[in-house]
Amino acid sequence: MTETVVKLTDVWKIFGARAEEAMTAVRNEGIGKPEVLERFNCVVGVQGATFEVPRGEIFCIMGLSGSGKSTLVRHINRLIEPTSGKIEILGHDVSQISETELRRIRAQQIGMVFQHMALMPHRSVRDNVAYPLEIRKVSKSKRWAVSDHALGLVDLTGYEDRLPKELSGGMQQRVGIARALASDPEILLMDEPFSALDPLIRLQLQDQFKALVAQLQKTTLFITHDLDEAIRIGHRIAIMKDGVIVQIGTPEDIVMNPADDYVREFVQGISKLKLVKAHSIMEPLDSYSGPTEGAPRADEGADLDQLIDLAVNTDLPVIITDGGQDIGVVTKPRLLRGIQGGKND
Amino acid sequence: MTDATAELKVTAASDIEVDRDALDQSIKEFAGPNGDYYVNAFHKIHDATSAVPNTFNLWAAVLGPFWSASRAIWGMFWTFLILEIIAWVQIGRGAWGNPGADLAERAARQQDRANELLGRAADATEQADVDRFTKLAENIQRAADSSLEKAQAAQSEALGIMITGLLMLLVFKLVQGFYADRIYEKQYSNWRIDPESTESGRSNRNIVLGAILIAAIGPLIVYKFTVNASLAMLDAFPEKEVSALILGEGQGTLFSTVATWMEAQIDAAALAGGDVFDGIVAGVRSVLDGLTIALIGSPWPVVMLVICVTAWRAAGPRVAIFTASSLAYIALLGYWDVAMETVALVGAAVLLCVAFGIPLGIWFGKSKRAYRAAEPVLDLMQTLPAFVYLIPIIAFFGTGNPPGILATIIFGMPPVIRLTALGMRGVPESIKEAAVAFGASKWQLLKDVEVPLASPSIMAGVNQTILMCLSMVVIISLIGGGGLGKEILEALQYAAKGPGLLGGFAILFCAMVIDRIVQGAFRREDEKV
């Protein structure tokens, strides 16, 4: 297991004048969200969030608007102070550090990208990207070099001296990403970065972003309200509902074993072709009694799409192998059920 | 799909039945007492297709404004209270008022005089006197007859006036009767939308209020307009009597007492804070002196050249040409020194406004509470007529240019404060959040994000402030301010048309030149962003 970069332990956020009292009541009496609103006139933003993100992982936080995902992620750079709980970055408890140290961490270790770009309209693209460095009082020549390099990473070379308003939405968001990368942070916080873009640009940027993060090995917390996006980008996904993390798991986990009806409803419409792997739908070789002579073979990591390609030309099942060893078979009924999302007969 | 959707059937608009029960319930809830009557009346109104009213509210007609008050229809109450009072005044004039009273009185006086003259004629011994008195008596008798005739005519008109009044009253009653339910139905519609702030039902409070208003207003007005010699107390507020009642006989009026007290307070404050006020005046004077030395102390060709080049660089060649010709007008008519004094006055006022106004505006933009506290003061600074605060300024700061600048600041500072605060509040939260997320400190946030993004608004505020200060420059000559304002004040005092107009144009040109240069400079700034 690689090093844990971000670790949240039982983080709560309650908004309102009487948040502390409400928190005590939640601790002692275990009251829920509606009672907190009724008794203390406080809104529960995040309830007991606990998770760890290892280095290099893209951790998606998925939820509908108002589910508390933006609130949760703002705890990590303390744009929002938690009501209770512990937040650690590389082993340091961020709620304990001083104001100066916090600013240093924000400037050096955490890059953030916002839904509405939030570029400064009066500064050139280059000066926008260089702003985190300017805050740290890096010399101008160094700043310019770094920001030109970051703009190169997002394919914006040649636009350095333009003003943000001269760029399209997709380009502006790439400037936002370059700005987040400029100070070479450990952690990237992406707050619905692609939500305001049109679908084609969004797909393009998702791929570009995924490749970039893989190359740079950045630990990323990626907020989205779009499960498709979470599945495309995320190594793991946390699904939030009303401030609670309902389920954490890999895309395949979530699609194949939804934790409750809420998640099930979400994953219903998701295409399983690229997600579901052979090993999760195969039956063991010994329990299968039909003919296997001349059947096609596939690795256990093959997805449904590949299995369909193999199965379409034969009446025989597909034999699944692991390291050259036959371990199971996928019959036509199993394959079809797998496409449906693992519904049982 | 769920069953609900399957059962949903489409009905043609003409087949839809009106569901009365829910509506009846709601109308009853709204109307309170007499609910059934209003259910019926509102249904008639709802079913009506023509514009002619088909309901008649007897009680609204009989009780008039009292009915509308009890139902809290205050617009209708006031309208018909006034109209009914007008009708009642006519009725009163006809019934017990005496329209020809003064004429009849005059006729009686003339009759007496005529009789007296006739008596003297009878007593006279000489024929000439007899003729003279008889002639006079005849003339006066004729006048008396004519007055009496007019008085009788007026008397006979009384009946006509009374009938007019009665007819008016009848019409108003009918209108109220016919329209009462319609107006009440409008109130019902409003009540459905906003039940919190629309009054409904019939409350004792409204009944009492209506009764008091009618009782207080109606009889007094009718009395005042129908009785010939009404009480003097109703004609003018008896302030002297009230003063005597409060302060005791012979102790002067409330006005003189309060005014004397305030004067003493201001004198005491001016004496107590003398050093502070002197310090402020000294500070303002030093700014003004600096500008005066630059503008008047420097050789005039230098100043002219600098102004023209500034105009050209800031606002382009057209403004530069306009500036040069304005300066030529000012210089050729001998206004150069006074005009530069005016510019120095305005410049000092604007500098001080900006130096204090922008930081205040930033503070008010960030703190809602501070802004709420300051807003009434800013309103006061802008709405109080300049003449009012010139007086305390003289008391505290004396006369001359520095107090004039202080008066100008009072008038000119609010726009820059307001627009700076507005600009600060208009900076998008998302951009501020981004800067904070990248580690910006409060100062960096202000310097790199908030002020630059608020700057268009701040610059608009500065421009407003400059124009306000320019318009104050004439007024401060009243408390000894110099410059072109003084020239104009002198021209005004001697009604000197020529000098007044020439000086006026000089001020106009100063104002236009400054405005054009500043606006041009700001426009160039704006284009950058």
PDB file of C-alpha atoms in Angstrom, chain A residues 175 209-210 288 326 337:
ATOM      1  CA  VAL A 175      -6.124  27.596 -17.426  1.00  0.00           C
ATOM      2  CA  PHE A 209      -7.047  15.240 -17.213  1.00  0.00           C
ATOM      3  CA  LYS A 210      -6.859  11.534 -16.483  1.00  0.00           C
ATOM      4  CA  TYR A 288     -20.014 -26.079 -15.542  1.00  0.00           C
ATOM      5  CA  ASP A 326      -8.422 -22.005 -16.921  1.00  0.00           C
ATOM      6  CA  ARG A 337     -27.236 -10.880 -17.203  1.00  0.00           C
TER       7      ARG A 337
END
